[in-house]
Amino acid sequence: MFIASISISIYKSEPLSLGEGMALMVAILIVTFLAMGVGAYIFIRVLAGVINGRRDIWERAAAEHGLSIDHSSGAINKDMTGVRDGRSIRISRYAVPRGESSYDQYAAVEVSMEFPLNFSFEITRPEMFYQKVASFFSEDTSIGHEPFDKAFSVETSDTPLLLQLLNAEMLEGENSNLIGDLMAARKKYHRVKATDKTITLGVRAELDDTSPIGPTLEKAIYIAGRFEKAAANI
């Protein structure tokens, strides 16, 4: 508006000499650059305030869960790390595209087994559409449980042993076996991944709301314990 008013005044005023015109143009450029500088400064301060605020929320959440921040894990989205009851824990953030320029924020909670199992496997819930399509056409291991085979991609070094592990009966838990545990987790969590070393659950958690992380951490620890108990029963 300021520059426009100057332009209108120039149009309505008497003709200027070359020197006066040049001086006026220099003045307009100076004012324009000053305005841009002030605007950029305000924008940077506001952006820094938002980033620092979210960083503080993330660091407070880490302290609440007895974890620390891994300062080597990224520029802004740093991981939480620590140990609980002998289990290594890592909590990281990831984004899932919602549209052309928008994303939903998630937290991936990874919990280690207290002891690695004696054969390798990876059970993964496909997260993206292309992963689901790829899983449909892949030759992954089938465990003979149709809903489970449709829901998860499975790779293992010992199929019979994995079948025993997943079907081991444990009546004291929320479900009778690991198949039930993983199927129930699939309904609640965006990311579900189980290997012979770790359990990972991904939950929706905005940068300014870390409250879903605590219950997800407890659930990941619970499922890790269930894998260990099932392994002891086979």
XYZ file of N, CA and C in Angstrom:
702
model
N 0.826 -1.202 0.000
C 0.000 0.000 0.000
C 0.864 1.257 0.000
N 1.965 1.192 0.789
C 2.839 2.357 0.868
C 3.466 2.650 -0.489
N 3.964 1.589 -1.141
C 4.611 1.771 -2.445
C 3.599 2.215 -3.482
N 2.369 1.676 -3.399
C 1.324 2.060 -4.352
C 0.973 3.528 -4.201
N 0.906 4.005 -2.946
C 0.563 5.408 -2.731
C 1.649 6.324 -3.272
N 2.906 5.862 -3.142
C 4.003 6.661 -3.694
C 3.879 6.728 -5.204
N 3.552 5.585 -5.831
C 3.416 5.547 -7.288
C 2.314 6.476 -7.757
N 1.180 6.493 -7.012
C 0.056 7.372 -7.383
C 0.459 8.838 -7.251
N 1.190 9.133 -6.176
C 1.613 10.529 -5.978
C 2.556 10.972 -7.087
N 3.404 10.031 -7.541
C 4.306 10.357 -8.647
C 3.511 10.643 -9.908
N 2.472 9.811 -10.136
C 1.667 9.962 -11.348
C 0.941 11.300 -11.350
N 0.475 11.749 -10.164
C -0.321 12.971 -10.094
C 0.527 14.224 -9.944
N 1.786 14.077 -9.535
C 2.616 15.265 -9.283
C 3.224 15.804 -10.570
N 3.921 16.908 -10.399
C 4.588 17.532 -11.534
C 5.735 16.630 -12.003
N 6.098 16.687 -13.256
C 7.219 15.882 -13.759
C 8.479 16.147 -12.952
N 9.244 15.066 -12.667
C 10.466 15.177 -11.891
C 11.663 15.224 -12.818
N 12.700 15.825 -12.309
C 13.956 15.794 -13.061
C 14.557 14.404 -12.952
N 15.551 14.113 -13.799
C 16.185 12.796 -13.790
C 16.794 12.498 -12.431
N 17.440 13.494 -11.839
C 18.078 13.279 -10.537
C 17.058 13.013 -9.456
N 15.969 13.793 -9.472
C 14.921 13.579 -8.468
C 14.265 12.221 -8.640
N 14.041 11.818 -9.892
C 13.434 10.513 -10.146
C 14.312 9.379 -9.652
N 15.626 9.493 -9.910
C 16.548 8.457 -9.450
C 16.577 8.386 -7.935
N 16.579 9.555 -7.291
C 16.599 9.591 -5.826
C 15.340 8.944 -5.261
N 14.181 9.234 -5.905
C 12.932 8.654 -5.434
C 12.927 7.138 -5.609
N 13.447 6.675 -6.726
C 13.504 5.230 -6.953
C 14.400 4.551 -5.931
N 15.530 5.191 -5.607
C 16.421 4.633 -4.590
C 15.717 4.574 -3.245
N 14.956 5.620 -2.919
C 14.232 5.651 -1.654
C 13.193 4.532 -1.595
N 12.492 4.343 -2.714
C 11.485 3.279 -2.767
C 12.144 1.910 -2.578
N 13.294 1.685 -3.224
C 13.990 0.412 -3.079
C 14.449 0.178 -1.651
N 14.959 1.254 -1.022
C 15.416 1.128 0.366
C 14.260 0.747 1.278
N 13.125 1.474 1.099
C 11.950 1.177 1.930
C 11.469 -0.255 1.682
N 11.473 -0.676 0.425
C 11.025 -2.028 0.093
C 11.913 -3.076 0.748
N 13.238 -2.919 0.661
C 14.156 -3.884 1.259
C 14.040 -3.889 2.783
N 13.839 -2.724 3.359
C 13.664 -2.669 4.809
C 12.404 -3.417 5.232
N 11.314 -3.198 4.473
C 10.067 -3.887 4.791
C 10.219 -5.402 4.651
N 10.913 -5.847 3.593
C 11.142 -7.271 3.407
C 12.003 -7.839 4.525
N 13.011 -7.077 4.940
C 13.877 -7.540 6.022
C 13.132 -7.687 7.329
N 12.303 -6.699 7.651
C 11.515 -6.770 8.890
C 10.556 -7.951 8.833
N 9.902 -8.130 7.667
C 8.971 -9.257 7.518
C 9.677 -10.590 7.664
N 10.857 -10.706 7.036
C 11.613 -11.957 7.139
C 12.058 -12.217 8.565
N 12.464 -11.169 9.269
C 12.893 -11.314 10.662
C 11.743 -11.803 11.536
N 10.576 -11.205 11.351
C 9.402 -11.613 12.143
C 9.035 -13.063 11.840
N 9.071 -13.419 10.544
C 8.737 -14.800 10.147
C 9.701 -15.798 10.779
N 11.003 -15.493 10.743
C 12.006 -16.394 11.314
C 11.809 -16.533 12.822
N 11.507 -15.414 13.497
C 11.291 -15.476 14.944
C 10.080 -16.329 15.276
N 9.000 -16.170 14.524
C 7.797 -16.967 14.765
C 8.074 -18.438 14.506
N 8.749 -18.741 13.383
C 9.074 -20.124 13.038
C 9.977 -20.747 14.092
N 10.973 -20.002 14.540
C 11.876 -20.513 15.575
C 11.121 -20.789 16.865
N 10.141 -19.917 17.185
C 9.341 -20.134 18.385
C 8.530 -21.417 18.303
N 7.962 -21.677 17.139
C 7.172 -22.902 16.948
C 8.067 -24.128 17.059
N 9.228 -24.109 16.378
C 10.152 -25.243 16.404
C 10.665 -25.489 17.815
N 11.056 -24.422 18.511
C 11.569 -24.578 19.873
C 10.493 -25.095 20.823
N 9.254 -24.630 20.599
C 8.153 -25.103 21.441
C 7.914 -26.586 21.268
N 7.908 -27.047 20.026
C 7.717 -28.473 19.769
C 8.901 -29.289 20.266
N 10.100 -28.743 20.127
C 11.289 -29.429 20.642
C 11.189 -29.604 22.147
N 10.736 -28.559 22.841
C 10.607 -28.632 24.292
C 9.572 -29.672 24.702
N 8.450 -29.741 23.967
C 7.415 -30.751 24.259
C 7.996 -32.148 24.097
N 8.747 -32.371 23.022
C 9.351 -33.674 22.749
C 10.349 -34.050 23.840
N 11.160 -33.081 24.280
C 12.154 -33.357 25.310
C 11.491 -33.620 26.658
N 10.403 -32.917 26.968
C 9.676 -33.179 28.214
C 9.061 -34.576 28.191
N 8.539 -34.969 27.027
C 7.961 -36.309 26.900
C 9.030 -37.373 27.120
N 10.227 -37.150 26.586
C 11.326 -38.101 26.797
C 11.635 -38.238 28.276
N 11.698 -37.114 28.984
C 11.987 -37.153 30.418
C 10.881 -37.877 31.186
N 9.633 -37.673 30.788
C 8.516 -38.335 31.462
C 8.601 -39.850 31.353
N 9.149 -40.346 30.234
C 9.256 -41.789 30.017
C 10.619 -42.338 30.434
N 11.421 -41.500 31.093
C 12.734 -41.952 31.536
C 13.724 -42.135 30.402
N 13.524 -41.399 29.309
C 14.389 -41.508 28.135
C 15.171 -40.222 27.940
N 16.127 -40.263 27.032
C 16.910 -39.074 26.706
C 16.835 -38.818 25.208
N 17.306 -37.652 24.791
C 17.286 -37.281 23.382
C 18.612 -37.661 22.740
N 18.533 -38.367 21.629
C 19.727 -38.723 20.856
C 20.030 -37.548 19.918
N 20.946 -36.701 20.309
C 21.227 -35.481 19.551
C 21.932 -35.755 18.226
N 22.384 -36.974 18.004
C 23.040 -37.316 16.736
C 22.069 -37.884 15.713
N 20.774 -37.949 16.056
C 19.820 -38.675 15.207
C 19.101 -37.816 14.185
N 19.392 -36.521 14.095
C 18.735 -35.696 13.092
C 18.867 -34.227 13.424
N 18.498 -33.395 12.449
C 18.615 -31.949 12.648
C 17.534 -31.422 13.575
N 16.284 -31.822 13.334
C 15.161 -31.329 14.133
C 14.444 -32.480 14.828
N 14.053 -33.501 14.063
C 13.289 -34.620 14.614
C 14.220 -35.654 15.231
N 14.699 -35.385 16.418
C 15.638 -36.273 17.086
C 14.884 -37.387 17.811
N 15.551 -38.535 17.947
C 14.935 -39.704 18.566
C 15.034 -39.643 20.086
N 14.082 -40.306 20.741
C 14.200 -40.604 22.166
C 14.861 -41.972 22.283
N 15.771 -42.119 23.229
C 16.415 -43.415 23.446
C 16.556 -43.669 24.936
N 16.726 -44.943 25.264
C 16.924 -45.294 26.663
C 16.764 -46.777 26.884
N 16.725 -47.161 28.140
C 16.583 -48.559 28.538
C 15.521 -48.644 29.616
N 14.628 -49.619 29.487
C 13.621 -49.860 30.508
C 13.532 -51.363 30.755
N 13.753 -51.745 31.999
C 13.686 -53.159 32.392
C 14.537 -54.045 31.491
N 15.708 -53.558 31.148
C 16.627 -54.341 30.333
C 16.356 -54.278 28.846
N 15.363 -53.518 28.435
C 15.025 -53.417 27.008
C 15.509 -52.073 26.447
N 16.174 -52.127 25.311
C 16.540 -50.887 24.622
C 15.305 -50.310 23.951
N 15.145 -48.999 24.044
C 13.967 -48.321 23.497
C 14.422 -47.187 22.598
N 13.771 -47.064 21.458
C 14.003 -45.932 20.559
C 12.653 -45.462 20.029
N 12.398 -44.182 20.155
C 11.145 -43.592 19.667
C 11.500 -42.503 18.670
N 11.034 -42.655 17.452
C 11.344 -41.701 16.390
C 10.055 -41.202 15.756
N 10.149 -40.081 15.057
C 8.987 -39.506 14.391
C 9.061 -39.759 12.899
N 7.897 -39.941 12.298
C 7.834 -40.064 10.847
C 6.524 -39.467 10.368
N 6.471 -39.120 9.097
C 5.294 -38.465 8.526
C 4.685 -39.350 7.449
N 3.371 -39.316 7.355
C 2.637 -40.077 6.345
C 1.879 -39.084 5.472
N 2.088 -39.096 4.150
C 1.392 -38.143 3.274
C -0.116 -38.288 3.374
N -0.789 -37.130 3.489
C -2.248 -37.104 3.531
C -2.817 -36.504 2.257
N -2.043 -35.685 1.604
C -2.430 -35.041 0.348
C -1.185 -34.577 -0.368
N -1.363 -33.689 -1.324
C -0.221 -33.225 -2.103
C 0.786 -32.456 -1.254
N 0.326 -31.729 -0.262
C 1.243 -30.908 0.537
C 0.952 -30.999 2.034
N 0.305 -32.058 2.471
C -0.010 -32.197 3.888
C 0.394 -33.579 4.374
N 0.745 -33.655 5.662
C 1.230 -34.892 6.257
C 0.628 -35.075 7.637
N 0.454 -36.337 8.020
C 0.096 -36.682 9.390
C 1.364 -37.123 10.108
N 1.495 -36.714 11.368
C 2.688 -37.017 12.142
C 2.468 -38.276 12.988
N 3.482 -39.139 13.009
C 3.420 -40.392 13.753
C 4.689 -40.566 14.584
N 4.589 -41.408 15.598
C 5.754 -41.802 16.386
C 5.919 -43.310 16.277
N 7.136 -43.753 15.948
C 7.457 -45.178 15.881
C 8.157 -45.575 17.173
N 7.543 -46.488 17.919
C 8.075 -46.929 19.208
C 8.702 -48.311 19.019
N 10.018 -48.384 19.175
C 10.745 -49.642 18.983
C 11.277 -50.138 20.318
N 10.976 -51.398 20.630
C 11.390 -52.014 21.886
C 12.144 -53.296 21.565
N 13.288 -53.510 22.211
C 14.076 -54.709 21.940
C 13.581 -55.880 22.783
N 13.827 -57.082 22.287
C 13.621 -58.278 23.092
C 14.685 -58.305 24.195
N 14.368 -58.918 25.326
C 15.375 -59.051 26.376
C 16.487 -59.991 25.928
N 16.129 -60.950 25.066
C 17.136 -61.825 24.463
C 16.682 -62.147 23.042
N 17.593 -62.126 22.058
C 17.199 -62.434 20.677
C 16.689 -63.866 20.563
N 15.691 -64.083 19.734
C 15.189 -65.429 19.516
C 16.173 -66.204 18.637
N 16.065 -67.521 18.650
C 17.107 -68.348 18.028
C 16.870 -68.647 16.553
N 16.000 -67.873 15.891
C 15.857 -67.944 14.438
C 15.365 -66.584 13.972
N 15.578 -66.269 12.707
C 15.247 -64.927 12.213
C 13.873 -64.900 11.565
N 13.190 -63.780 11.746
C 11.905 -63.563 11.088
C 11.596 -62.073 11.082
N 10.703 -61.687 10.194
C 10.206 -60.306 10.133
C 8.743 -60.350 9.730
N 7.908 -59.825 10.594
C 6.466 -59.756 10.350
C 6.103 -58.276 10.265
N 5.553 -57.846 9.126
C 5.330 -56.415 8.890
C 3.930 -56.169 8.374
N 3.288 -55.165 8.926
C 2.001 -54.703 8.400
C 2.288 -53.694 7.295
N 1.885 -53.961 6.040
C 2.081 -52.959 4.983
C 1.374 -51.652 5.332
N 2.095 -50.536 5.182
C 1.540 -49.249 5.595
C 0.956 -48.453 4.433
N 1.646 -48.458 3.309
C 1.226 -47.665 2.166
C 0.533 -48.558 1.144
N -0.236 -47.939 0.267
C -0.994 -48.711 -0.722
C -0.085 -49.547 -1.605
N 1.037 -48.956 -2.056
C 1.935 -49.700 -2.944
C 2.551 -50.894 -2.219
N 2.762 -50.775 -0.888
C 3.287 -51.898 -0.129
C 2.261 -53.022 -0.040
N 0.991 -52.641 0.085
C -0.055 -53.650 0.133
C -0.154 -54.389 -1.197
N -0.024 -53.652 -2.298
C -0.057 -54.283 -3.619
C 1.136 -55.211 -3.791
N 2.322 -54.736 -3.395
C 3.534 -55.553 -3.522
C 3.424 -56.812 -2.674
N 2.846 -56.667 -1.476
C 2.678 -57.820 -0.602
C 1.734 -58.846 -1.207
N 0.725 -58.360 -1.913
C -0.265 -59.254 -2.518
C 0.385 -60.142 -3.575
N 1.342 -59.582 -4.326
C 1.965 -60.330 -5.414
C 3.268 -61.013 -4.994
N 3.712 -60.797 -3.770
C 4.974 -61.392 -3.337
C 4.779 -62.843 -2.918
N 5.886 -63.524 -2.724
C 5.847 -64.917 -2.301
C 6.272 -65.029 -0.837
N 5.663 -64.235 0.006
C 5.974 -64.276 1.434
C 5.469 -65.575 2.052
N 5.977 -65.857 3.236
C 5.574 -67.050 3.959
C 4.108 -66.974 4.356
N 3.403 -68.057 4.158
C 2.010 -68.154 4.595
C 1.957 -69.014 5.847
N 1.209 -68.568 6.845
C 1.112 -69.348 8.076
C -0.186 -70.143 8.131
N -1.017 -70.039 7.107
C -2.245 -70.815 7.066
C -3.409 -70.201 7.807
N -3.253 -68.954 8.253
C -4.342 -68.219 8.907
C -4.712 -67.086 7.956
N -5.798 -67.250 7.203
C -6.101 -66.357 6.082
C -6.139 -64.880 6.462
N -6.868 -64.463 7.528
C -6.869 -63.029 7.885
C -5.466 -62.509 8.194
N -4.669 -63.328 8.887
C -3.309 -62.913 9.226
C -2.456 -62.799 7.971
N -2.565 -63.770 7.067
C -1.777 -63.745 5.842
C -2.127 -62.546 4.969
N -3.379 -62.107 5.023
C -3.785 -60.923 4.262
C -3.294 -59.635 4.930
N -3.149 -59.657 6.239
C -2.816 -58.442 6.985
C -1.320 -58.197 7.097
N -0.502 -59.271 7.029
C 0.924 -59.128 7.296
C 1.770 -59.761 6.196
N 2.958 -59.173 6.023
C 3.990 -59.741 5.168
C 4.983 -60.461 6.081
N 5.316 -61.695 5.770
C 6.130 -62.517 6.665
C 7.341 -63.073 5.926
N 8.506 -62.931 6.550
C 9.731 -63.565 6.068
C 10.393 -64.251 7.247
N 10.925 -65.448 7.031
C 11.534 -66.182 8.134
C 12.558 -67.189 7.622
N 13.497 -67.519 8.491
C 14.494 -68.542 8.168
C 14.007 -69.929 8.555
N 12.918 -70.017 9.319
C 12.414 -71.323 9.780
C 10.900 -71.249 9.907
N 10.196 -71.602 8.831
C 8.734 -71.485 8.824
C 8.062 -72.350 9.881
N 8.410 -73.645 10.031
C 7.745 -74.453 11.068
C 7.909 -73.885 12.471
N 9.110 -73.362 12.770
C 9.344 -72.809 14.101
C 8.549 -71.523 14.305
N 8.431 -70.708 13.257
C 7.628 -69.488 13.360
C 6.156 -69.834 13.579
N 5.675 -70.862 12.909
C 4.284 -71.282 13.097
C 4.046 -71.711 14.534
N 4.988 -72.448 15.099
C 4.859 -72.848 16.501
C 4.841 -71.626 17.412
N 5.701 -70.661 17.110
C 5.790 -69.453 17.932
C 4.474 -68.681 17.909
N 3.936 -68.466 16.716
C 2.723 -67.658 16.585
C 1.494 -68.354 17.156
N 1.506 -69.677 17.160
C 0.344 -70.434 17.630
C 0.478 -70.917 19.069
N 1.603 -70.631 19.705
C 1.789 -71.077 21.083
C 0.688 -70.502 21.975
N 0.046 -71.378 22.748
C -1.104 -70.956 23.552
C -0.648 -70.316 24.858
N -1.172 -69.123 25.124
C -0.860 -68.376 26.345
C -2.172 -67.790 26.860
N -2.792 -68.459 27.790
C -4.149 -68.103 28.199
C -4.211 -66.894 29.134
N -3.073 -66.488 29.705
C -3.122 -65.411 30.698
C -3.073 -64.015 30.072
N -2.937 -63.899 28.758
C -2.824 -62.587 28.126
C -4.135 -62.063 27.593
N -4.053 -60.969 26.853
C -5.248 -60.371 26.264
C -5.821 -61.243 25.150
N -4.952 -62.020 24.506
C -5.366 -62.956 23.457
C -4.726 -64.306 23.741
N -5.194 -65.333 23.057
C -4.723 -66.682 23.357
C -3.370 -66.988 22.737
N -2.961 -66.206 21.722
C -1.658 -66.452 21.089
C -1.174 -65.176 20.401
N 0.005 -65.265 19.800
C 0.599 -64.093 19.162
C -0.154 -63.661 17.918
N -0.801 -64.592 17.245
C -1.619 -64.207 16.093
C -2.688 -63.219 16.538
N -3.355 -63.512 17.640
C -4.370 -62.605 18.167
C -3.790 -61.275 18.603
N -2.605 -61.307 19.223
C -1.961 -60.062 19.657
C -1.649 -59.155 18.476
N -1.079 -59.728 17.420
C -0.693 -58.923 16.262
C -1.904 -58.446 15.474
N -2.939 -59.270 15.365
C -4.154 -58.851 14.673
C -4.831 -57.706 15.425
N -4.838 -57.775 16.756
C -5.409 -56.686 17.552
C -4.584 -55.411 17.406
N -3.257 -55.539 17.370
C -2.384 -54.369 17.204
C -2.595 -53.727 15.846
N -2.840 -54.547 14.839
C -3.051 -54.038 13.484
C -4.252 -53.090 13.417
N -5.263 -53.349 14.226
C -6.461 -52.510 14.198
C -6.218 -51.139 14.828
N -5.217 -51.044 15.680
C -5.016 -49.810 16.452
C -3.815 -48.994 15.988
N -2.794 -49.661 15.444
C -1.536 -48.979 15.152
C -1.254 -48.936 13.653
N -0.719 -47.810 13.228
C -0.392 -47.633 11.809
C 0.768 -48.526 11.398
N 1.759 -48.647 12.266
C 2.924 -49.487 11.982
C 2.968 -50.628 12.984
N 3.058 -51.844 12.477
C 3.225 -53.022 13.324
C 4.324 -53.863 12.693
N 5.413 -54.025 13.424
C 6.548 -54.798 12.900
C 7.152 -55.609 14.035
N 7.317 -56.897 13.795
C 7.935 -57.788 14.778
C 9.078 -58.536 14.117
N 10.238 -58.530 14.756
C 11.376 -59.311 14.285
C 11.882 -60.154 15.452
N 12.917 -60.944 15.192
C 13.492 -61.756 16.266
C 14.259 -60.917 17.275
N 14.374 -59.605 17.020
C 15.123 -58.731 17.932
C 14.287 -57.585 18.498
N 13.287 -57.109 17.759
C 12.547 -55.907 18.190
C 11.065 -55.997 17.865
N 10.293 -55.179 18.581
C 8.884 -54.935 18.289
C 8.730 -53.443 18.045
N 8.047 -53.073 16.951
C 7.839 -51.660 16.623
C 6.361 -51.405 16.383
N 5.837 -50.372 17.047
C 4.465 -49.934 16.835
C 4.486 -48.455 16.461
N 3.712 -48.076 15.450
C 3.620 -46.674 15.034
C 2.246 -46.124 15.348
N 2.207 -44.962 16.001
C 0.939 -44.379 16.431
C 0.874 -42.916 16.012
N -0.319 -42.440 15.721
C -0.508 -41.025 15.361
C -0.179 -40.165 16.569
N 0.747 -39.251 16.416
C 1.171 -38.376 17.504
C 1.652 -37.069 16.907
N 0.850 -36.033 17.009
C 1.230 -34.724 16.490
C 2.410 -34.171 17.279
N 3.122 -33.239 16.669
C 4.323 -32.706 17.295
C 4.041 -32.012 18.623
N 2.823 -31.493 18.777
C 2.485 -30.800 20.016
C 1.616 -31.653 20.943
N 1.490 -32.956 20.645
C 0.706 -33.848 21.500
C 1.359 -35.223 21.497
N 2.158 -35.497 22.525
C 2.879 -36.765 22.608
C 2.179 -37.761 23.532
N 0.958 -37.471 23.944
C 0.262 -38.336 24.904
C 0.055 -39.770 24.410
N -0.099 -40.033 23.094
C -0.276 -41.430 22.677
C 0.986 -42.286 22.824
N 2.141 -41.674 23.043
C 3.394 -42.432 23.058
C 3.469 -43.369 24.262
N 3.076 -42.893 25.437
C 3.166 -43.708 26.649
C 2.425 -45.039 26.536
N 1.110 -45.020 26.211
C 0.379 -46.287 26.066
C 0.955 -47.179 24.965
N 1.481 -46.576 23.893
C 2.063 -47.360 22.810
C 3.346 -48.040 23.267
N 4.129 -47.349 24.070
C 5.347 -47.940 24.619
C 5.006 -49.141 25.500
N 3.993 -48.994 26.339
C 3.581 -50.100 27.203
C 3.093 -51.288 26.379
N 2.358 -51.013 25.304
C 1.863 -52.096 24.449
C 3.015 -52.803 23.739
N 4.000 -52.047 23.262
C 5.151 -52.666 22.594
C 5.931 -53.550 23.560
N 6.095 -53.092 24.807
C 6.770 -53.910 25.820
C 5.968 -55.173 26.102
N 4.648 -55.038 26.168
C 3.774 -56.186 26.403
C 3.933 -57.224 25.286
N 3.899 -56.785 24.032
C 4.001 -57.722 22.905
C 5.387 -58.375 22.876
N 6.433 -57.612 23.186
C 7.779 -58.193 23.249
C 7.824 -59.302 24.289
N 7.212 -59.052 25.431
C 7.163 -60.074 26.470
C 6.390 -61.305 26.030
N 5.342 -61.090 25.262
C 4.553 -62.216 24.754
C 5.377 -63.070 23.788
N 6.182 -62.439 22.940
C 7.051 -63.199 22.046
C 8.050 -64.027 22.846
N 8.611 -63.423 23.880
C 9.586 -64.143 24.699
C 8.934 -65.317 25.415
N 7.732 -65.112 25.917
C 7.030 -66.183 26.620
C 6.666 -67.302 25.664
N 6.211 -66.939 24.459
C 5.875 -67.955 23.463
C 7.116 -68.753 23.074
N 8.254 -68.062 22.934
C 9.498 -68.755 22.576
C 9.908 -69.741 23.657
N 9.642 -69.399 24.912
C 9.985 -70.297 26.008
C 9.087 -71.521 26.062
N 7.917 -71.442 25.405
C 6.935 -72.528 25.438
C 7.053 -73.501 24.281
N 7.962 -73.219 23.334
C 8.075 -74.116 22.174
C 9.411 -74.858 22.184
